[in-house]
Coordinates of C-alpha atoms and ligand atoms in Angstrom, one line a residue:
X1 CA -33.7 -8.8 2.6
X2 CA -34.7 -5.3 1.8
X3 CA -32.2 -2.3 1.4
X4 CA -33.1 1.3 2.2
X5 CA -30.5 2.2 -0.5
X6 CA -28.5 0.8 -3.5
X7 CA -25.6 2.1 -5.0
X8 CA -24.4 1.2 -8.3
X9 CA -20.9 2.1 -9.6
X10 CA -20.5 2.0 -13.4
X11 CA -17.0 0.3 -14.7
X12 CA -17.9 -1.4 -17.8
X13 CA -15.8 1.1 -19.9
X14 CA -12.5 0.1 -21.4
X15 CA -10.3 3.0 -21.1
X16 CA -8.1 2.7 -23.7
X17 CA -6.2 6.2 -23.6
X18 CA -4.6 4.9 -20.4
X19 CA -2.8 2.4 -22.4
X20 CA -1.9 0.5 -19.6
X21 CA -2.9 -3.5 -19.6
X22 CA -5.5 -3.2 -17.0
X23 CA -9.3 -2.7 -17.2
X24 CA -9.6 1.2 -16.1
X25 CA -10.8 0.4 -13.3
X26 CA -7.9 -1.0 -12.0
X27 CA -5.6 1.2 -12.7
X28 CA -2.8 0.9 -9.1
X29 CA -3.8 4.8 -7.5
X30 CA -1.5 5.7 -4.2
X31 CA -1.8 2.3 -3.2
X32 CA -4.9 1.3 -4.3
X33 CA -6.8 0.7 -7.4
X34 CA -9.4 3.3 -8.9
X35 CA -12.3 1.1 -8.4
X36 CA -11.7 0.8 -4.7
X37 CA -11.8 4.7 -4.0
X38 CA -16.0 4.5 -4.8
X39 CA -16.2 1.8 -3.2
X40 CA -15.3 3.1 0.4
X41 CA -16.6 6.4 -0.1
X42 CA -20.2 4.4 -1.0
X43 CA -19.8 2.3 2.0
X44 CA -18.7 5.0 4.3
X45 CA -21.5 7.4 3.2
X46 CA -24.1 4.5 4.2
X47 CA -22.5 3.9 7.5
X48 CA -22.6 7.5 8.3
X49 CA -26.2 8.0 7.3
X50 CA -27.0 4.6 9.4
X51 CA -28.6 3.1 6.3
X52 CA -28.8 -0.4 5.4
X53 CA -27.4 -0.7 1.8
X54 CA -26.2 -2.3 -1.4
X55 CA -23.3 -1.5 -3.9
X56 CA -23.9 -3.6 -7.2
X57 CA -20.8 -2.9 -9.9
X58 CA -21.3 -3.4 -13.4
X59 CA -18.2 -4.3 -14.8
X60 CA -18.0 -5.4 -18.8
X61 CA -14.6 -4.7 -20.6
X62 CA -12.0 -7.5 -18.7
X63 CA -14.7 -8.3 -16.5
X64 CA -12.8 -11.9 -14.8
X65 CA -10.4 -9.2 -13.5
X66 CA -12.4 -6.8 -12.2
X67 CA -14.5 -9.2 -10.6
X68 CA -11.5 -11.2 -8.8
X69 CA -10.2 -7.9 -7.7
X70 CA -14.2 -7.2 -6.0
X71 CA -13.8 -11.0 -4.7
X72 CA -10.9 -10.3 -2.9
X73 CA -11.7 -6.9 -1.7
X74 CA -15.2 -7.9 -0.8
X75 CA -14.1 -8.2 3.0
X76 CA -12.9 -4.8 3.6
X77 CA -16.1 -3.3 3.0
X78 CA -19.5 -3.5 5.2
X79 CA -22.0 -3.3 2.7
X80 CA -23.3 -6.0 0.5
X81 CA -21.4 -6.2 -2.7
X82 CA -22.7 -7.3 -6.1
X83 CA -21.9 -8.0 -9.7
X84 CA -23.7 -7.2 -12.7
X85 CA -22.2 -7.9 -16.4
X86 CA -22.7 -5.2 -19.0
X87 CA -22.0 -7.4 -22.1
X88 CA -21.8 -5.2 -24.7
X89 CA -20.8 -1.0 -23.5
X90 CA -23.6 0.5 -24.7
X91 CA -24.3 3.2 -22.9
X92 CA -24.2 4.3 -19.2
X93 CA -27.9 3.7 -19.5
X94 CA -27.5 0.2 -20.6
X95 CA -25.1 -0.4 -17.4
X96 CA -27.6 1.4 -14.6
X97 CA -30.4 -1.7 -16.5
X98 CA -27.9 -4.1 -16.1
X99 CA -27.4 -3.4 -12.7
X100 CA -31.4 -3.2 -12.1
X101 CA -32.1 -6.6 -13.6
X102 CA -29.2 -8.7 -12.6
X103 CA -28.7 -7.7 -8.8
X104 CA -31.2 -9.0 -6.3
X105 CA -33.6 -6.3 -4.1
X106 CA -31.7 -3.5 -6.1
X107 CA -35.6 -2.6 -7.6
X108 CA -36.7 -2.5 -4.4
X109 CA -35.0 0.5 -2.8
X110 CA -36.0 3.9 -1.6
X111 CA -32.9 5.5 -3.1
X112 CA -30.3 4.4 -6.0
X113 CA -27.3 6.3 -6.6
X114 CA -24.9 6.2 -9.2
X115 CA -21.2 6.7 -9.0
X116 CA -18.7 6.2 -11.6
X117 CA -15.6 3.9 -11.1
X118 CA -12.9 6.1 -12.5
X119 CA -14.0 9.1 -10.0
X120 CA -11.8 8.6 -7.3
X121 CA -11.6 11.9 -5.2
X122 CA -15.3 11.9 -4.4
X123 CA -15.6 10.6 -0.8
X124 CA -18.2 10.2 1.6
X125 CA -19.0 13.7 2.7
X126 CA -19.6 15.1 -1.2
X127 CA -22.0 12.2 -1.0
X128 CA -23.9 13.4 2.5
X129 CA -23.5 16.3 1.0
X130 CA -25.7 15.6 -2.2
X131 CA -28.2 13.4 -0.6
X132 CA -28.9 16.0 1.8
X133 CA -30.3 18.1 -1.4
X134 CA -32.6 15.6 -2.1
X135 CA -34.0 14.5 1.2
X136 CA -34.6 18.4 2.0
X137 CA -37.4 18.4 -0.6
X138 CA -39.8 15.4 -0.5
X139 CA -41.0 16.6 -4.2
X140 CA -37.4 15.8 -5.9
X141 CA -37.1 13.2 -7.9
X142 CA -33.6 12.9 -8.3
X143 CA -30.3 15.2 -7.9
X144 CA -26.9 15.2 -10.0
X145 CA -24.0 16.4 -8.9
X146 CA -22.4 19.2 -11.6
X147 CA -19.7 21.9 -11.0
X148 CA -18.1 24.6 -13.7
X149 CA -15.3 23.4 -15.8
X150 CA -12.6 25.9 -16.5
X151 CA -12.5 23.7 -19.6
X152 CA -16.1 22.1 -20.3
X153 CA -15.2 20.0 -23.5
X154 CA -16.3 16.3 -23.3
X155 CA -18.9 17.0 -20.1
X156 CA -22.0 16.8 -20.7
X157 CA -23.6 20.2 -20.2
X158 CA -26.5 21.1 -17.8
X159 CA -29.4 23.1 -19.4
X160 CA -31.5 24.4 -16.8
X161 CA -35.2 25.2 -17.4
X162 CA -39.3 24.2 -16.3
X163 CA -39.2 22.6 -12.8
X164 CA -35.7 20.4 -14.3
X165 CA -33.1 21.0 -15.9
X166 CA -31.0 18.6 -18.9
X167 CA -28.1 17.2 -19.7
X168 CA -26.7 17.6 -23.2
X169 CA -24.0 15.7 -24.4
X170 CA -20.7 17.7 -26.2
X171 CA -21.3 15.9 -29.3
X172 CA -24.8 16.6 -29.4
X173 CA -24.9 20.2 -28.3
X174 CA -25.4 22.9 -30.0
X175 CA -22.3 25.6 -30.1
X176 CA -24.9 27.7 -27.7
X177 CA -24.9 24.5 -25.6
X178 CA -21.5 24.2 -25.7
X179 CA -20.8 27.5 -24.0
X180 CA -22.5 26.6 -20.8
X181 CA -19.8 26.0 -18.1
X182 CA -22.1 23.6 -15.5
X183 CA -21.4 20.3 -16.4
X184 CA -22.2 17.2 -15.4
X185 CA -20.5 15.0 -13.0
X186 CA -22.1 11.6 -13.4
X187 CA -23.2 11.4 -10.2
X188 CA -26.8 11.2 -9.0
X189 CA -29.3 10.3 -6.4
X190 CA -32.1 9.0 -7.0
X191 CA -35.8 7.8 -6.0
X192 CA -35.7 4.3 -7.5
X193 CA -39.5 4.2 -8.3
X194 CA -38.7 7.4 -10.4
X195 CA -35.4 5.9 -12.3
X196 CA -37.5 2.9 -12.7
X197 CA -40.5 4.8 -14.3
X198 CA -37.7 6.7 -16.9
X199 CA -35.2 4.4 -17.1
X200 CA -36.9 2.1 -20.1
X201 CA -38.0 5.0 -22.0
X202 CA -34.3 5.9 -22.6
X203 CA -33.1 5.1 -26.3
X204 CA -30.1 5.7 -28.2
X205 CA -31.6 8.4 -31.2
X206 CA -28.1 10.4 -30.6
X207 CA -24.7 11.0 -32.0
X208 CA -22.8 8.2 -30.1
X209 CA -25.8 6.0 -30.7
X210 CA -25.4 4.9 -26.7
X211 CA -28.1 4.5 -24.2
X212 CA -27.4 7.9 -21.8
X213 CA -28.7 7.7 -18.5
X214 CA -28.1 11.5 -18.6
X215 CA -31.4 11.3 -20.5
X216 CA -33.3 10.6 -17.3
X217 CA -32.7 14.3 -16.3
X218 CA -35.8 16.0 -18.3
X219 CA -37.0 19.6 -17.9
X220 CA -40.4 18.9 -16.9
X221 CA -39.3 16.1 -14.0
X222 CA -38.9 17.5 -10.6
X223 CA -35.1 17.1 -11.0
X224 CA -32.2 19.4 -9.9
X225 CA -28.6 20.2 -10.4
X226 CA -26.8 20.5 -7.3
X227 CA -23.6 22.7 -8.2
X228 CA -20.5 21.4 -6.1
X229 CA -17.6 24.6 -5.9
X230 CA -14.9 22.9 -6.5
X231 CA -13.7 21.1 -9.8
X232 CA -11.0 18.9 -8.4
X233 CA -13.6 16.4 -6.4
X234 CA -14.9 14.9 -10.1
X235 CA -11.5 15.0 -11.4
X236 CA -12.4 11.9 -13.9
X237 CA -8.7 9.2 -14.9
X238 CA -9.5 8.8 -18.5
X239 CA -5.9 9.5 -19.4
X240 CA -1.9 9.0 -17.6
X241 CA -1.8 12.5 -16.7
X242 CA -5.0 12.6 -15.2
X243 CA -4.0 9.7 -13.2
X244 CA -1.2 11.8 -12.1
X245 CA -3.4 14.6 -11.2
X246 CA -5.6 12.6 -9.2
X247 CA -3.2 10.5 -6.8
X248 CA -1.1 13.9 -6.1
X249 CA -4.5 15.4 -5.1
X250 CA -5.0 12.1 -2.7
X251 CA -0.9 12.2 -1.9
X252 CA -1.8 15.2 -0.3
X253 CA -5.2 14.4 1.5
X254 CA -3.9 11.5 3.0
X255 CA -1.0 14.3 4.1
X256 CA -3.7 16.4 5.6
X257 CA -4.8 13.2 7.6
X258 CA -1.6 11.8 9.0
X259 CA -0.8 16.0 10.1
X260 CA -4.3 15.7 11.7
X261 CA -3.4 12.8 13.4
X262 CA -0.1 13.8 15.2
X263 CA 2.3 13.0 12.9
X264 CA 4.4 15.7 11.7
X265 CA 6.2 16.6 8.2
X266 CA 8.3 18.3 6.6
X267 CA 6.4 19.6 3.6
X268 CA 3.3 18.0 2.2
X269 CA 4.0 18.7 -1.4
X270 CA 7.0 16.2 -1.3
X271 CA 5.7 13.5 1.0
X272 CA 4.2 10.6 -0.9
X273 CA 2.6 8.0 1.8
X274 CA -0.2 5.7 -0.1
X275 CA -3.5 5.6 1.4
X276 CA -2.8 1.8 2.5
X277 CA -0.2 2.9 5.2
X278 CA -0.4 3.6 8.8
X279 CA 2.0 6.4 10.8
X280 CA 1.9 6.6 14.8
X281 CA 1.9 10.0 16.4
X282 CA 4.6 12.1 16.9
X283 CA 6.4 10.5 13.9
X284 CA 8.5 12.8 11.3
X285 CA 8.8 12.2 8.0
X286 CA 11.4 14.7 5.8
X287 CA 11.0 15.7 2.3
X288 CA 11.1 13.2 -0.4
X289 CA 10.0 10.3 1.8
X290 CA 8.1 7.4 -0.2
X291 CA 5.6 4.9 1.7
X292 CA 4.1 2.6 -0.4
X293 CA 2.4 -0.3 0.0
X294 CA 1.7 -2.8 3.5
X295 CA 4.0 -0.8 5.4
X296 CA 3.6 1.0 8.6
X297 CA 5.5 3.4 11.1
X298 CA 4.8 3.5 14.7
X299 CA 5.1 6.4 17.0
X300 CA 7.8 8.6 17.4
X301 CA 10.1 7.4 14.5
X302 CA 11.8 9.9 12.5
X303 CA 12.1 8.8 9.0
X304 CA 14.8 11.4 7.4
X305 CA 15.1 12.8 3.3
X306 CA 15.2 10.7 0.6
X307 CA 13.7 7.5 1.4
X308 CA 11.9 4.9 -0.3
X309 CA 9.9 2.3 2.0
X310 CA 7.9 -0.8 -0.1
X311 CA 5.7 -3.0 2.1
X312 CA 8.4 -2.2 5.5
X313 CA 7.1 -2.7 9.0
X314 CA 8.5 -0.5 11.4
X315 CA 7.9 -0.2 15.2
X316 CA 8.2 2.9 17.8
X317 CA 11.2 5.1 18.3
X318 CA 13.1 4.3 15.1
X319 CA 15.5 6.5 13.3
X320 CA 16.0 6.0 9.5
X321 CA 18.5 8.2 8.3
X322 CA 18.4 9.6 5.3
X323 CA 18.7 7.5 1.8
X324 CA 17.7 4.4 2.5
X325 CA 15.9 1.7 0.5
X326 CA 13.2 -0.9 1.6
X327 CA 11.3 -3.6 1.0
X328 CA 9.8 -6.1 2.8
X329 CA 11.9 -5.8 5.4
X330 CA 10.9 -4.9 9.6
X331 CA 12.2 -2.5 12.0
X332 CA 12.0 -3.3 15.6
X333 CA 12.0 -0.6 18.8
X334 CA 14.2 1.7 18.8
X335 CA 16.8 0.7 15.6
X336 CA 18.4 3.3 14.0
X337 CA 19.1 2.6 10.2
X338 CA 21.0 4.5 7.5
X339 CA 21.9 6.5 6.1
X340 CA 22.6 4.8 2.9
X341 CA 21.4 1.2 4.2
X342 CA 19.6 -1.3 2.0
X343 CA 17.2 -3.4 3.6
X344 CA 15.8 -6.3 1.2
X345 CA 12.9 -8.6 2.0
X346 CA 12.6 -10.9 5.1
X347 CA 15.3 -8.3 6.6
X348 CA 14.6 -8.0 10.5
X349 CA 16.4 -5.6 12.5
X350 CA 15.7 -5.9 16.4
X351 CA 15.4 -3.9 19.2
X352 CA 17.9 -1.3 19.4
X353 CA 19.7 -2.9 16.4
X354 CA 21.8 -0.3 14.3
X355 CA 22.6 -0.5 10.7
X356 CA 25.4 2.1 9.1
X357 CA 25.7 3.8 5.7
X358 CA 26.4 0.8 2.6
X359 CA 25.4 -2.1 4.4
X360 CA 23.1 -4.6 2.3
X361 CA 20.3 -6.6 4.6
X362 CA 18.4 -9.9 3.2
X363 CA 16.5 -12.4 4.8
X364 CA 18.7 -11.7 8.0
X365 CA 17.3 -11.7 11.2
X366 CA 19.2 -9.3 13.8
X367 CA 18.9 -9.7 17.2
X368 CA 18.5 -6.9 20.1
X369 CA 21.6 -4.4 20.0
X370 CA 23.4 -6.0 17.0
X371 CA 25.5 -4.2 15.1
X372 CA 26.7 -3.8 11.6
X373 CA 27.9 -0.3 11.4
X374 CA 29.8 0.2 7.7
X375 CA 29.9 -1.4 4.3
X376 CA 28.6 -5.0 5.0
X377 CA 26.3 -7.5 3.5
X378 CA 24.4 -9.7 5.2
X379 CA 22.5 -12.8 3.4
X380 CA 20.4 -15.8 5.1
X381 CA 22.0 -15.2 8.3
X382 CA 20.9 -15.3 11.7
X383 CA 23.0 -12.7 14.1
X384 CA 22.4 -12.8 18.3
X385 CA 21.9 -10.4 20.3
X386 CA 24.3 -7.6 21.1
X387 CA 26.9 -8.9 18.1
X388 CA 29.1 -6.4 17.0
X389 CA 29.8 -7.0 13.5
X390 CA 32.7 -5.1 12.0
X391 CA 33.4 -2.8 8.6
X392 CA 33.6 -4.8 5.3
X393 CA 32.1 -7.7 6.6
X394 CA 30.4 -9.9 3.5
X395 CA 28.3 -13.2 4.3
X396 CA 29.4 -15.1 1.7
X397 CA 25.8 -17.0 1.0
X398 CA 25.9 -17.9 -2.9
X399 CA 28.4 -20.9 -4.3
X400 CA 27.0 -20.1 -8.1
X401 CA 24.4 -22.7 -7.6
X402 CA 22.6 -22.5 -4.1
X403 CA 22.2 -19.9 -1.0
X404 CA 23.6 -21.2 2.2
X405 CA 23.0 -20.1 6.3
X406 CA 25.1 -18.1 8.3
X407 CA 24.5 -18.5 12.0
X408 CA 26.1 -16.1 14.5
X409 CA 25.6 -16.7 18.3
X410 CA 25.1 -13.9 20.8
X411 CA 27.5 -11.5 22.2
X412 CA 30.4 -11.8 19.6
X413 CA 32.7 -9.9 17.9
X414 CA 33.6 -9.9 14.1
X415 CA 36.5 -8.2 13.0
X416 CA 36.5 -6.0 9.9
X417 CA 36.4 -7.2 6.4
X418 CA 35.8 -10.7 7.8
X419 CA 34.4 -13.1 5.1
X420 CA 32.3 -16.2 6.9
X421 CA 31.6 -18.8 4.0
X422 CA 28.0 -20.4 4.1
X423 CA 27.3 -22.7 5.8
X424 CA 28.2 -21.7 8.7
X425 CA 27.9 -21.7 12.7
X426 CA 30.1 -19.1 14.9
X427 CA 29.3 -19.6 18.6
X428 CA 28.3 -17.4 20.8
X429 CA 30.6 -14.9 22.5
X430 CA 33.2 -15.8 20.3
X431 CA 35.7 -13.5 18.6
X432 CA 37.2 -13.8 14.6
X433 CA 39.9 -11.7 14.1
X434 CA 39.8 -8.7 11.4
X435 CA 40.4 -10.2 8.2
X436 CA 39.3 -13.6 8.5
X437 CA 38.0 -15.8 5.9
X438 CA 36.3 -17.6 7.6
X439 CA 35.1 -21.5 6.6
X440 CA 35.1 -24.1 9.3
X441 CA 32.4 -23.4 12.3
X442 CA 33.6 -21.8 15.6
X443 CA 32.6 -23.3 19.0
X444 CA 31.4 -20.9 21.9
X445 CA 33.8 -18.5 23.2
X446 CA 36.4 -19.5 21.3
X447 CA 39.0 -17.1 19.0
X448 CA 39.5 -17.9 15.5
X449 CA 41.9 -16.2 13.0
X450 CA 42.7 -17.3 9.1
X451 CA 44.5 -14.7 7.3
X452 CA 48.2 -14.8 6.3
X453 CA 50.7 -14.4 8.9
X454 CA 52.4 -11.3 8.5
X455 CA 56.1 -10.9 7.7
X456 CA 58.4 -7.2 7.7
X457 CA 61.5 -7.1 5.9
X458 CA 64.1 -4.1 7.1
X459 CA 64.3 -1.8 4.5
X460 CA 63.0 -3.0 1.6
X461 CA 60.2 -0.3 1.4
X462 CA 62.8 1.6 -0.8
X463 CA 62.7 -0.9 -3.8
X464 CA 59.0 -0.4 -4.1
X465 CA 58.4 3.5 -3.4
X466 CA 59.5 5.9 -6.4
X467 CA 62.8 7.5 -6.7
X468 CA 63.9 10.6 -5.0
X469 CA 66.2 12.6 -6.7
Ligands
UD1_501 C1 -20.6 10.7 -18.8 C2 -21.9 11.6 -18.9 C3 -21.5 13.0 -19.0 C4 -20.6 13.5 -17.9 C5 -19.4 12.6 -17.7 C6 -18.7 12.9 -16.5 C7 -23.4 10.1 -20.0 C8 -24.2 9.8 -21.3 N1 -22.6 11.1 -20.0 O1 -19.9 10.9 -20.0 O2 -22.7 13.8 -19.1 O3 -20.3 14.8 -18.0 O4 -19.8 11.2 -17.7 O5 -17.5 12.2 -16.5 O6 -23.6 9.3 -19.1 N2 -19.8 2.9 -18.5 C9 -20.3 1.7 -18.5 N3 -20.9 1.1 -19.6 C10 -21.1 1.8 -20.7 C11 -20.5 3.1 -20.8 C12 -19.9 3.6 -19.7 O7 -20.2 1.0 -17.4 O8 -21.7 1.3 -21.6 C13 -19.1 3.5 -17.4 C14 -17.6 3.8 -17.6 O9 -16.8 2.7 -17.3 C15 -17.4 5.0 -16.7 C16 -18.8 5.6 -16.6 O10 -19.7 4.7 -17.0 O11 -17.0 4.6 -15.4 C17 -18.9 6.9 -17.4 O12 -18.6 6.5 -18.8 P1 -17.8 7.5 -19.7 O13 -17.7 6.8 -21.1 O14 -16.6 7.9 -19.1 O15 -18.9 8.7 -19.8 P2 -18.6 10.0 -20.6 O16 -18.8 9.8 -22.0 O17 -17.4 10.7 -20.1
CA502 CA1 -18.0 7.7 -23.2

C-alpha cells in the first residue's frame, strides 16, 4: 500500500500547566477531546483533495490512554490511522523520526505534514489553504504556516532571508529576534524526500537541548512562510484559560453551522451546543441553552432560556420550556416539557406527552398523551397512554433497601397528591381518588379510594381560630 500523503500529528508532550489528570491531548473540548479536532480536520482535508492518505500520531507522555482513545475513535475517521511511541519527549524533531521509523509506507509519500495535537481550531480549509502554496510552485520544498502575534513570547520567530527563511526559538533568540512579530505555527507541508534528506542532520546544540524540527526550515532551502491573517486559527491549549478560549471560539463556529443549517437562535454568544450534537431545521434554541454530549433535537422544536440538556434525545415539534434539566432521558413528537421539569436518565416521554413545572422523571416510560402536569415524581414506572396524572403525585419506588415498579394502564385518572407504593399495578381506565395512598393493585376500570373518611363538627371552628375581641 502506497499513500500519496502522510500526516503526522505530534502529542507526545505532557502538558502540565493544564493540571488536569489527562495527557494534553485529551483534554474534553465542546464535546470532544483536543486530539480529535486534528484528527478530522486531517482526514477532511484528504477527502477534499481526493488523496489517498495516512495520519500516524506520536503519542509518549500517558501513552495507554491516548492510544485507547485512537482505538476507539479509529472508526469515525476514513483515513488510515497509526501509532508511533516517542519514548522519551525530546524534541518535536525526535517525534516527526519517530513517526518516520515506526509507521509503515509513511517514508514513502509524496507529501508529509505536520500538525500539532493541542491545535484545535485549525480545520480543513486552513489546510487546502496551505497546501495550495506549496503545490503552486513545483520548486518548494516545504511551507509553514505562521501568522503575527499581538504577543509573540514563546513562538518561535520567523526570520526571513536567501530563497528561505528560519525559525528561531524565544529562548534562543536574540532581543533583535525577539521583536519580530511572524511566528511560527507548527504547522507544515512538506515534500517527504526533502524532510527525509534534513530531518537526520537536526541535533540538539540549543538552549532547551531538544531535537527542533523547526530546524528543517533553513535560509538557503527553497522553503517559505505562508502568513495566515488571523491569529485565532493557531490558538495553541497549553493552559485552562486557553482551553477556555478555544472551545468558546468553536461554541460559536458550531453556532455559525447550525444558523447555516436552518436552525435559528437567539444569540450566538450565549448558546453552548458541543460539536457532537445534531439540531433539525427550523428549531429554536433561547439564550443560555446547554447541549452537551449524544444528544440531538429534531426539527421544529423550540428549546426556551435556561436549559441544560446532557446526552437527551429529542424528536420533532417539541417544546421545552424554559429551566429544565436533562440527562439521558428522550423526548418523543410533539411533548411539551417544562418549565422547571427534571428529566433523569432512562426518562421517556411520548408522543404528545406533557410534563409541568417541579415534576421529577426517572427511568419512566410515558406513553402517548400522558400527563403529569405539577409537582410529581415519577420513578421505575410505566404510565399508558392518555393517563392523566394529577398535582403532587409521588411514586413511592424506594423502601430504604431496593427500587420497586409502578405500572399504570391506559386511559386513567390519578387524583392529586396520590401516593402509589411500589410494587404496584393500577389497571387501565381506572380512577384513584385525590389523596390516595395507594398499596394494594387496582383491577381495570375499577375506583379505588384510601384516605380517611372525613368528619364536620358544627361549630367547633371557633375553638381553634384566634380570639376576636
Ligand atoms: C513549537 C515550535 C515553535 C512554534 C510553536 C507553536 C519547535 C521546536 N518549536 O514550540 O516554533 O512557535 O510550537 O505552538 O518545534 N511534542 C512531541 N514530542 C516532543 C515535544 C513536543 O510530541 O518531544 C509535541 C507536543 O505534544 C505538541 C507539539 O509537539 O503537540 C508542540 O510541542 P510544544 O512543546 O508545545 O512546542 P513549543 O515549544 O510550543
Ligand atoms: Ca516545548
Amino acid at each position: 500500500m502506497s499513500y500519496d500523503f502522510g500526516v503526522a500529528i505530534l502529542a507526545a508532550g505532557q502538558g502540565t500547566r493544564l493540571k488536569l489528570n489527562l495527557p494534553k491531548v485529551l483534554s474534553p473540548c465542546v464535546g470532544e477531546v483536543l486530539i480529535n479536532f486534528p484528527l478530522n480536520a486531517a482526514d477532511q482535508f484528504l477527502a477534499l483533495e481526493k488523496m489517498s492518505g495516512l495520519i500516524g500520531v506520536v503519542v509518549g507522555h500517558q501513552r495507554e490512554l491516548v492510544s485507547d482513545h485512537l482505538e476507539k475513535y479509529r472508526s469515525k475517521i476514513k483515513s488510515s490511522l497509526k501509532i508511533a511511541v516517542q519514548e522519551v519527549q525530546n524534541g518535536t524533531g525526535g517525534a516527526l523520526r519517530e513517526y518516520f521509523e515506526q509507521i509503515p509506507h509513511a517514508k514513502d509519500t509524496v507529501y508529509t505534514m505536520v500538525l500539532c495535537g493541542d491545535t484545535p481550531i485549525i480545520g480543513s480549509k486552513d489546510l487546502q489553504e496551505l497546501f495550495a502554496s506549496l503545490s503552486a510552485d513545483p520548486k518548494l520544498n516545504a511551507v509553514a504556516a505562521s501568522f503575527i502575534a499581538k504577543n509573540p513570547k514563546g513562538y518561535g520567530r520567523i526570520v526571513r532571508g536567501g530563497s528561505g527563511f528560519r525559525i528561531v526559538e524565544e529562548k534562543d533568540a536574540t532581543d533583535d529576534i525577539r521583536k519580530i512579530c511572524e511566528v511560527n505555527s507548527g504547522l507544515y507541508i512538506a515534500k517527504t524526500e526533502f524532510v527525509l534528506a534534513n530531518l537526520y542532520q537536526i541535533d540538539d546544540k540549543n538552549k532547551s537541548n531538544e531535537l527542533y524540527l523547526t530546524d528543517l526550515f533553513k535560509e538557503n532551502h527553497h522553503v517559505r512562510p505562508v502568513c495566515f491573517p488571523s491569529e485565532e486559527v493557531f490558538v495553541g491549549v497549553n493552559t485552562l484559560k486557553q482551553l477556555q478560549v478555544v472551545s468558546k471560539t468553536l461554541y460559536q463556529m458550531k453556532c455559525d453551522d447550525l444558523l447555516e443549517s436552518g436552525v435559528r437562535l437567539f444569540d450566538s454568544s450565549s448558546t453552548y451546543v458541543d460539536w457532537t450534537v445534531e439540531i433539525g431545521r427550523g428549531s429554536y434554541l433561547y439564550p443560555n441553552v446547554i447541549i452537551e454530549g449524544n444528544s440531538s433535537i429534531g426539527e421544529n422544536c423550540c428549546i426556551m432560556a435556561n436549559c441544560h440538556l446532557i446526552d437527551t434525545k429529542i424528536s420533532n415539534d417539541v417544546t421545552v420550556k424554559s429551566f429544565c434539566s436533562m440527562e439521558g432521558a428522550s423526548i418523543q413528537n410533539s411533548a411539551v416539557v417544562g418549565p422547571f421539569a427534571r428529566l433523569r436518565p432512562l426518562a421517556n416521554i411520548g408522543e404528545g406527552s406533557k410534563v409541568g413545572n417541579f415534576v421529577e422523571i426517572k427511568k419512566s416510560n410515558l406513553g402517548k398523551g400522558v400527563k403529569v402536569s405539577h409537582l410529581s415524581y415519577v420513578g421505575d414506572a410505566e404510565i399508558g397512554e392518555n393517563t392523566n396524572i394529577g398535582c403532587g403525585f409521588v411514586s413511592v419506588n424506594y423502601d430504604g433497601v431496593n427500587k420497586h415498579k409502578t405500572s399504570i394502564g391506559k386511559n386513567s385518572f390519578i387524583g392529586s397528591g396520590c401516593n402509589l407504593i411500589a410494587p404496584i399495578k393500577v389497571g387501565d381506565s381506572s380512577f384513584v381518588a385525590a389523596g390516595s395512598t395507594v398499596n394494594k393493585d387496582i383491577p381495570e376500570g375499577s375506583f379505588a379510594i384510601a384516605r380517611g373518611r372525613q368528619t364536620n363538627k358544627d361549630g367547633l371552628a371557633k375553638k381553634f381560630l384566634p380570639k376576636k375581641d
